[in-house]
Every structure is written in C-alpha cells, then in structure tokens.
Amino acid sequence: YEAKHRGDAVAVYAPEADHNSPERLSLLGDLRTALEVTGGVRAEPGGTGLPQLPGAGEIRMYYQPQVAIDTGEVVGVEALLRWRHPERGMVHPEELIKAAEHTAVMRLLTRRVVDDVIEQLAAWRDAGLPMRAALNVSVRDLHTGDIVDQIEDRLARYRLPADRLQLEITESALMADPRRVLVTLSRLSRLGIAIALDDFGTGYSSMQHLRRLPLSEVKIDRSFVLGMTADGDDAAIVRSMIELAGALGLRVVAEGVEDERTWRMLHAAGCHVAQGWFYGRPMPAEEFGVWLSRYRPPVLQDAHRAESRP
Ligand code: C2E
Ligand code: MG
Ligand code: MG
Ligand code: MG
C-alpha cells in the first residue's frame, strides 16, 4: 500500500519536478537578466533602447485596443507582455508567467509591468492622448499590498488619475489566501482603480468571485468568443455570460473578436466592449499611436442596408 501511495504522491508532484527542470531554470535566469538589462529602455520612449547584452533579450509591453461595441470608440488598451529571447525568439507570456509565477522573479516582472504601463500612460498623456490601460496580474501578486504601494507611488509621481489604470486578475492557481487578496483588491478599488475578472468562464474563475470581489468588469475568455460563429453552444454560453454580468451591473468585455460576424453577434447580445484582431493586434506603443491616428470605427453593414431600404 505504501509503495502505491508513494507512487501516487510522485504522480501528484510531477508538475513540481517539471517546475524545476533545467530548461525552465535557464529560462528564469535569462528572464532575470533581461529584467535587469532592459530596465533602462523605458527612459527612452519610442527609442530602440540600450544596446542589448547577449543572452538577455528584450522585454517590453505591447498594447491592444479595446473598443466600445456600439459606437466603435477606442475606450482603452490592454497591456500585454512580450519577451524576445535571443535564441528562443518570442516567448509566449503564458509560458513565461508559468515559469516565473512561483519564484521571486515574478515580483520583479510585475513591478516592471506596472512601471512600464504607468510610464507609457504618462507619455501618452504628455502627447495629448489621455489613454486608459489595463494590465494583468496574477492573484499571487495580490497576496501582499506591495503592488498597491507601487501603483500609488507611480501615479502620484506622474500626476495621473487612478481611473486611467485598470487591473485584470487571472487565476492560474486556486486562490491560496482569498482574505488577503480581497484586502489588496479593496485598497485598489478605493483608490479608484477598476478591477476586471479575466478569462471569465474558465479555470478557477468561479461564480464565487462575482459575489466576493470588488469587480467592475468581466472579460469573457477568448476560447468561447472564438467559437461563437461556428458553435451554437459557445454562442449560448457567451450570451448568458453577458446577461449574467449585465444583471450584476458589471461591464462586459469580449476578447478574441477576430471577425465582423462575431462583432455583430456580440453587438446583438448587448456586450459592451470588444478586443481582438478584428480591431487591432497587440502592438508596441509607437505602433499603437500610428494605428490610433488611422483608426476608423467599423460600420454595421446590415444596419446601413436596412436604413437605406425604401
Ligand atoms: P489575457 O489577459 O486573457 O490576454 C488576452 C490574450 O488574447 C492575449 O494573448 C492576446 O494577444 C490574445 N488575443 C487578443 N485578441 C485576439 C484575437 O482576436 N484572437 C486570438 N486568437 N487571440 C487574441 P497573449 O498576449 O499571448 O497573453 C496571454 C496571457 O498571458 C494573457 O491572457 C494573460 O493572462 C497573460 N499575460 C500577458 N501579459 C501579462 C502580464 O504583463 N502579466 C501577467 N501576470 N500576465 C500576463
Ligand atoms: Mg487580460
Ligand atoms: Mg483573458
Ligand atoms: Mg488568458
């Protein structure tokens, strides 16, 4: 029995062994170096940055527009992490977060993301563009109040109002200490920072969170949105999530909107905001500025045809 029991235990802990794999550890080492080396790039908005040391690669935020579905107005951006590794190429943020999440590197990474995004908001403001940005944090970042202190400090330094910033919380692990997370979220919310529940409908983002957390927005996971036009079940799930969130007074954002048909279905379902390749891909800040200057809201073709009918 004991042998079998131990066997089970090994199986259970297999992900931990993988967590310490040489591959992952070397990725973490490179990430730490990249965080240290490319830190100075931020001081130079629009610049190509400092000369890169070999092995470090470049870490920077990309920005994807969020668009009001009924008016087509750009209401903000989501900041998404990008790391161009010199040998591995672009490292997917999910892979990176998975490697960093249980280590001290995660704290450095989140600090860097907060710094970059607030600095970018100030740069846009100075350029006459009062943009609003959402950034992603994992629930682990909320176990201490460090992030609140950092955000408060940076917003004050750049004289930015708190409502320019929004936090999207994702759960890649069960919430270990909900009480402490709640304390941190409440502090943020009192500051005037809106909180969105990301990847709604997947994983551990349970209905409990809707009741317990000080949320102002839910983001419907792209896996449902991507399937909407081809799969009636996905469409039904998306519609009921919109209805539920609406009934709770929450703003609803759909991510993964890749085509016009999906946009029209979301419009008909009463979804507030959309994000996806149909509008714009995640882009470096300079590119986003160019994109925005050329942006024209999409036009509902059917509505126009209906109006022009005699
Ligand atoms: P997320 O927060 O749910 O971000 C949305 C993801 O959907 C992004 O993937 C984005 O590039 C992708 N996406 C947007 N529009 C479309 C579309 O029309 N079609 C498709 N197929 N995909 C679309 P990305 O950038 O690879 O990020 C993946 C996840 O990594 C994010 O999911 C978020 O959970 C995490 N992440 C990204 N940046 C950060 C960060 O700075 N900090 C933390 N903690 N997590 C981050
Ligand atoms: Mg997100
Ligand atoms: Mg999401
Ligand atoms: Mg996600």
XYZ file of C-alpha atoms and ligand atoms in Angstrom:
359
model
C 0.000 0.000 0.000
C 2.746 2.363 0.952
C 4.558 1.849 -2.318
C 1.364 2.528 -4.207
C 0.728 5.540 -2.037
C 4.196 6.856 -2.732
C 3.604 6.200 -6.380
C 0.524 8.390 -6.271
C 2.432 11.077 -4.468
C 5.081 11.079 -7.171
C 2.423 11.450 -9.816
C 0.854 14.325 -7.913
C 4.161 16.122 -7.577
C 5.258 15.580 -11.169
C 4.396 19.177 -12.146
C 6.749 20.390 -9.404
C 9.596 18.352 -10.862
C 8.867 19.942 -14.227
C 8.813 23.285 -12.479
C 12.474 22.827 -11.582
C 13.555 21.469 -14.946
C 16.892 22.774 -16.272
C 15.013 24.203 -19.240
C 12.765 26.269 -17.010
C 15.562 27.327 -14.710
C 17.636 28.597 -17.619
C 14.604 30.498 -18.903
C 14.214 32.070 -15.462
C 17.873 33.025 -15.358
C 17.583 34.687 -18.756
C 14.410 36.429 -17.655
C 16.103 37.849 -14.585
C 18.958 39.125 -16.744
C 16.543 40.603 -19.271
C 14.667 42.401 -16.482
C 17.885 43.907 -15.188
C 19.432 44.716 -18.547
C 16.490 46.192 -20.407
C 15.214 48.221 -17.467
C 16.741 51.391 -18.920
C 14.840 51.202 -22.186
C 11.807 52.703 -20.510
C 13.527 56.038 -20.072
C 13.590 56.413 -23.823
C 10.036 56.287 -25.183
C 9.966 55.425 -28.848
C 13.690 54.697 -28.865
C 15.220 51.433 -29.873
C 16.705 51.140 -26.418
C 20.086 50.384 -24.967
C 22.426 48.023 -26.732
C 21.329 44.542 -25.728
C 23.675 42.209 -23.929
C 23.819 38.748 -25.450
C 21.508 36.311 -23.699
C 19.188 38.938 -22.301
C 16.662 39.730 -24.994
C 14.174 42.492 -24.885
C 11.167 42.766 -22.569
C 8.520 45.250 -23.474
C 4.786 45.787 -23.308
C 2.505 45.595 -26.315
C -0.845 47.370 -26.340
C -4.095 46.095 -27.807
C -7.094 48.401 -28.351
C -10.389 47.860 -26.560
C -13.345 49.200 -28.497
C -16.906 50.083 -27.426
C -19.078 47.722 -29.486
C -21.947 50.117 -30.174
C -20.004 53.296 -31.032
C -16.672 51.884 -32.213
C -14.859 54.290 -29.897
C -11.476 53.185 -28.540
C -12.028 53.090 -24.778
C -8.616 51.837 -23.717
C -5.838 49.338 -24.225
C -4.735 46.127 -22.601
C -1.019 45.894 -21.881
C 0.433 42.514 -22.817
C 3.908 41.325 -22.004
C 6.362 40.436 -24.768
C 9.818 38.971 -24.445
C 12.004 38.498 -27.464
C 14.564 35.953 -26.394
C 17.788 35.996 -28.439
C 17.724 32.239 -29.127
C 14.151 31.165 -28.478
C 12.525 34.061 -30.311
C 9.275 35.454 -28.934
C 8.485 33.719 -25.629
C 4.745 33.377 -25.092
C 3.655 35.281 -21.952
C 1.768 32.295 -20.605
C 4.940 30.171 -20.728
C 6.895 32.950 -19.108
C 4.365 33.519 -16.317
C 4.166 29.784 -15.640
C 7.941 29.670 -15.182
C 8.129 32.797 -13.037
C 4.959 32.579 -11.004
C 6.213 30.554 -8.052
C 9.550 32.329 -7.861
C 10.919 35.670 -6.722
C 11.301 36.688 -10.386
C 7.528 37.143 -10.628
C 7.671 40.100 -8.267
C 10.345 41.773 -10.394
C 8.333 41.102 -13.518
C 5.104 42.555 -12.143
C 6.951 45.602 -10.829
C 8.414 46.106 -14.266
C 4.994 45.783 -15.932
C 3.428 48.325 -13.563
C 6.318 50.770 -14.111
C 6.237 50.416 -17.891
C 2.496 50.823 -18.224
C 2.233 53.874 -15.965
C 5.201 55.483 -17.687
C 3.559 54.849 -21.036
C 0.275 56.354 -19.820
C 2.199 59.474 -18.783
C 3.954 59.611 -22.173
C 0.609 59.342 -23.984
C -0.908 61.985 -21.712
C 2.026 64.299 -22.456
C 1.438 63.712 -26.165
C -2.186 64.830 -25.756
C -3.618 61.328 -25.608
C -5.405 60.577 -22.315
C -5.389 56.792 -22.704
C -6.665 54.210 -20.253
C -4.724 50.950 -19.800
C -5.447 47.581 -18.246
C -2.635 45.397 -17.002
C -2.641 41.758 -15.998
C -1.779 40.483 -12.556
C -1.934 37.016 -11.157
C -3.647 36.504 -7.797
C -0.211 35.758 -6.351
C 0.741 39.380 -6.945
C -2.069 40.344 -4.592
C -1.004 38.397 -1.526
C 0.830 41.461 -0.270
C -0.048 45.131 -0.629
C 3.266 45.911 -2.381
C 1.582 46.427 -5.711
C -0.829 48.979 -4.252
C 2.042 50.978 -2.752
C 3.911 50.875 -6.053
C 0.877 51.938 -8.102
C 0.026 54.756 -5.691
C 3.611 55.995 -5.788
C 3.912 55.928 -9.603
C 0.507 57.511 -10.234
C 1.427 60.344 -7.875
C 4.862 60.776 -9.446
C 3.349 61.196 -12.924
C 0.256 63.027 -11.670
C -2.058 60.510 -13.279
C -5.628 59.923 -12.057
C -6.194 56.382 -10.766
C -9.034 55.734 -13.185
C -6.519 55.621 -16.056
C -5.378 52.273 -14.745
C -7.249 49.019 -14.541
C -6.198 45.613 -13.238
C -7.165 42.314 -14.831
C -6.877 39.427 -12.442
C -6.278 35.926 -13.691
C -6.109 32.795 -11.693
C -3.658 30.177 -12.786
C -3.874 28.610 -9.352
C -6.580 28.331 -6.756
C -6.663 31.419 -4.632
C -4.425 30.448 -1.715
C -5.406 33.269 0.619
C -8.671 34.870 -0.533
C -8.830 37.135 2.504
C -5.506 38.823 1.761
C -6.317 39.096 -1.939
C -9.596 40.738 -1.010
C -7.812 43.265 1.224
C -5.473 44.227 -1.649
C -8.304 44.462 -4.183
C -10.355 46.609 -1.830
C -7.437 49.011 -1.401
C -7.046 49.275 -5.187
C -10.736 49.759 -5.644
C -10.802 52.538 -3.028
C -8.005 54.251 -4.938
C -10.333 54.310 -7.943
C -8.713 51.505 -9.913
C -11.203 49.274 -11.676
C -10.794 45.527 -11.330
C -11.672 43.105 -14.114
C -12.079 39.361 -13.759
C -10.132 37.945 -16.705
C -10.737 34.679 -18.559
C -14.269 34.512 -17.190
C -15.758 31.082 -17.661
C -12.503 29.134 -17.430
C -10.437 27.509 -14.724
C -10.875 28.748 -11.230
C -12.678 31.977 -12.079
C -15.766 30.787 -10.302
C -19.093 32.417 -9.702
C -17.954 32.973 -6.097
C -15.613 35.696 -7.307
C -18.510 37.634 -8.793
C -20.071 37.891 -5.357
C -16.974 38.324 -3.270
C -14.550 40.553 -5.172
C -14.905 44.308 -5.807
C -15.170 43.895 -9.577
C -16.356 46.363 -12.170
C -15.769 44.242 -15.262
C -15.648 40.683 -16.522
C -13.719 39.597 -19.584
C -15.209 36.657 -21.413
C -12.455 34.218 -22.245
C -11.449 34.149 -25.882
C -11.968 30.381 -26.148
C -15.743 30.985 -26.021
C -15.677 34.049 -28.262
C -13.533 32.349 -30.924
C -16.096 29.547 -31.207
C -19.200 31.759 -31.276
C -19.863 31.848 -35.000
C -19.310 28.121 -35.589
C -20.660 26.630 -32.381
C -24.181 27.336 -31.127
C -23.271 26.196 -27.611
C -20.403 28.681 -27.407
C -22.722 31.419 -28.629
C -25.316 30.487 -25.997
C -22.660 30.474 -23.261
C -21.350 33.898 -24.323
C -24.872 35.338 -24.417
C -25.690 34.052 -20.939
C -22.386 35.341 -19.544
C -23.207 38.781 -20.969
C -26.647 38.621 -19.418
C -25.329 37.491 -16.032
C -22.629 40.160 -15.895
C -25.112 42.789 -17.057
C -27.579 41.802 -14.350
C -24.830 42.252 -11.766
C -24.060 45.713 -13.097
C -20.661 44.717 -14.479
C -19.119 45.915 -17.718
C -18.601 43.039 -20.149
C -15.599 42.780 -22.425
C -15.261 40.064 -25.061
C -11.726 39.160 -26.077
C -10.697 37.239 -29.187
C -13.023 39.076 -31.584
C -11.477 38.126 -34.912
C -14.176 38.889 -37.442
C -17.146 41.049 -38.249
C -19.726 38.323 -37.677
C -18.551 37.803 -34.107
C -18.668 41.544 -33.530
C -22.255 41.689 -34.834
C -23.338 38.768 -32.654
C -21.798 40.446 -29.605
C -23.487 43.706 -30.540
C -26.855 41.960 -30.719
C -26.192 40.282 -27.353
C -25.542 43.628 -25.646
C -21.837 43.175 -24.962
C -20.170 46.495 -24.086
C -16.560 46.266 -25.206
C -14.617 44.115 -27.653
C -10.966 43.343 -28.080
C -9.433 41.290 -30.859
C -7.692 41.090 -34.195
C -10.800 42.397 -35.964
C -9.950 45.792 -34.456
C -6.231 45.567 -33.833
C -3.458 43.248 -32.727
C -1.277 43.903 -29.685
C 1.339 46.466 -30.818
C 4.337 48.329 -29.411
C 3.356 51.766 -28.067
C 4.709 53.722 -31.078
C 2.809 51.485 -33.463
C -0.351 51.880 -31.419
C -0.106 55.659 -31.832
C 0.034 55.262 -35.607
C -2.809 52.737 -35.555
C -4.972 55.108 -33.495
C -4.378 58.068 -35.816
C -5.614 55.950 -38.751
C -8.425 54.182 -36.925
C -11.967 54.465 -38.277
C -14.807 52.798 -36.325
C -16.225 49.782 -38.150
C -19.685 50.268 -39.627
C -22.532 47.828 -39.082
C -23.211 46.864 -42.714
C -26.630 45.351 -42.046
C -27.892 48.392 -40.150
C -26.898 50.595 -43.055
C -28.555 48.397 -45.637
C -31.695 48.353 -43.508
C -31.677 52.141 -43.222
C -31.169 52.732 -46.940
C -34.006 50.420 -47.884
C -37.000 52.407 -49.250
P -5.292 37.547 -21.429
O -5.095 38.572 -20.375
O -6.593 36.839 -21.468
O -4.962 38.299 -22.776
C -5.645 38.117 -23.983
C -4.861 37.254 -24.927
O -5.618 37.089 -26.126
C -3.530 37.850 -25.363
O -2.611 36.782 -25.502
C -3.868 38.432 -26.743
O -2.739 38.569 -27.581
C -4.825 37.391 -27.242
N -5.717 37.908 -28.289
C -6.220 39.151 -28.391
N -7.057 39.256 -29.435
C -7.094 38.031 -30.017
C -7.799 37.511 -31.158
O -8.573 38.191 -31.835
N -7.603 36.185 -31.436
C -6.759 35.399 -30.699
N -6.628 34.133 -31.075
N -6.087 35.867 -29.629
C -6.255 37.172 -29.290
P -1.116 36.910 -25.021
O -0.627 38.287 -25.278
O -0.359 35.762 -25.579
O -1.224 36.745 -23.452
C -1.632 35.526 -22.910
C -1.906 35.638 -21.440
O -0.704 35.886 -20.703
C -2.829 36.797 -21.080
O -4.160 36.405 -21.317
C -2.510 36.976 -19.614
O -3.205 36.041 -18.812
C -1.029 36.630 -19.568
N -0.266 37.889 -19.566
C 0.077 38.686 -20.611
N 0.768 39.752 -20.196
C 0.873 39.648 -18.858
C 1.484 40.450 -17.823
O 2.060 41.531 -18.063
N 1.380 39.984 -16.537
C 0.733 38.822 -16.220
N 0.673 38.424 -14.937
N 0.153 38.046 -17.151
C 0.216 38.461 -18.453
Mg -6.030 40.102 -19.650
Mg -8.484 36.831 -20.893
Mg -5.635 34.158 -20.674
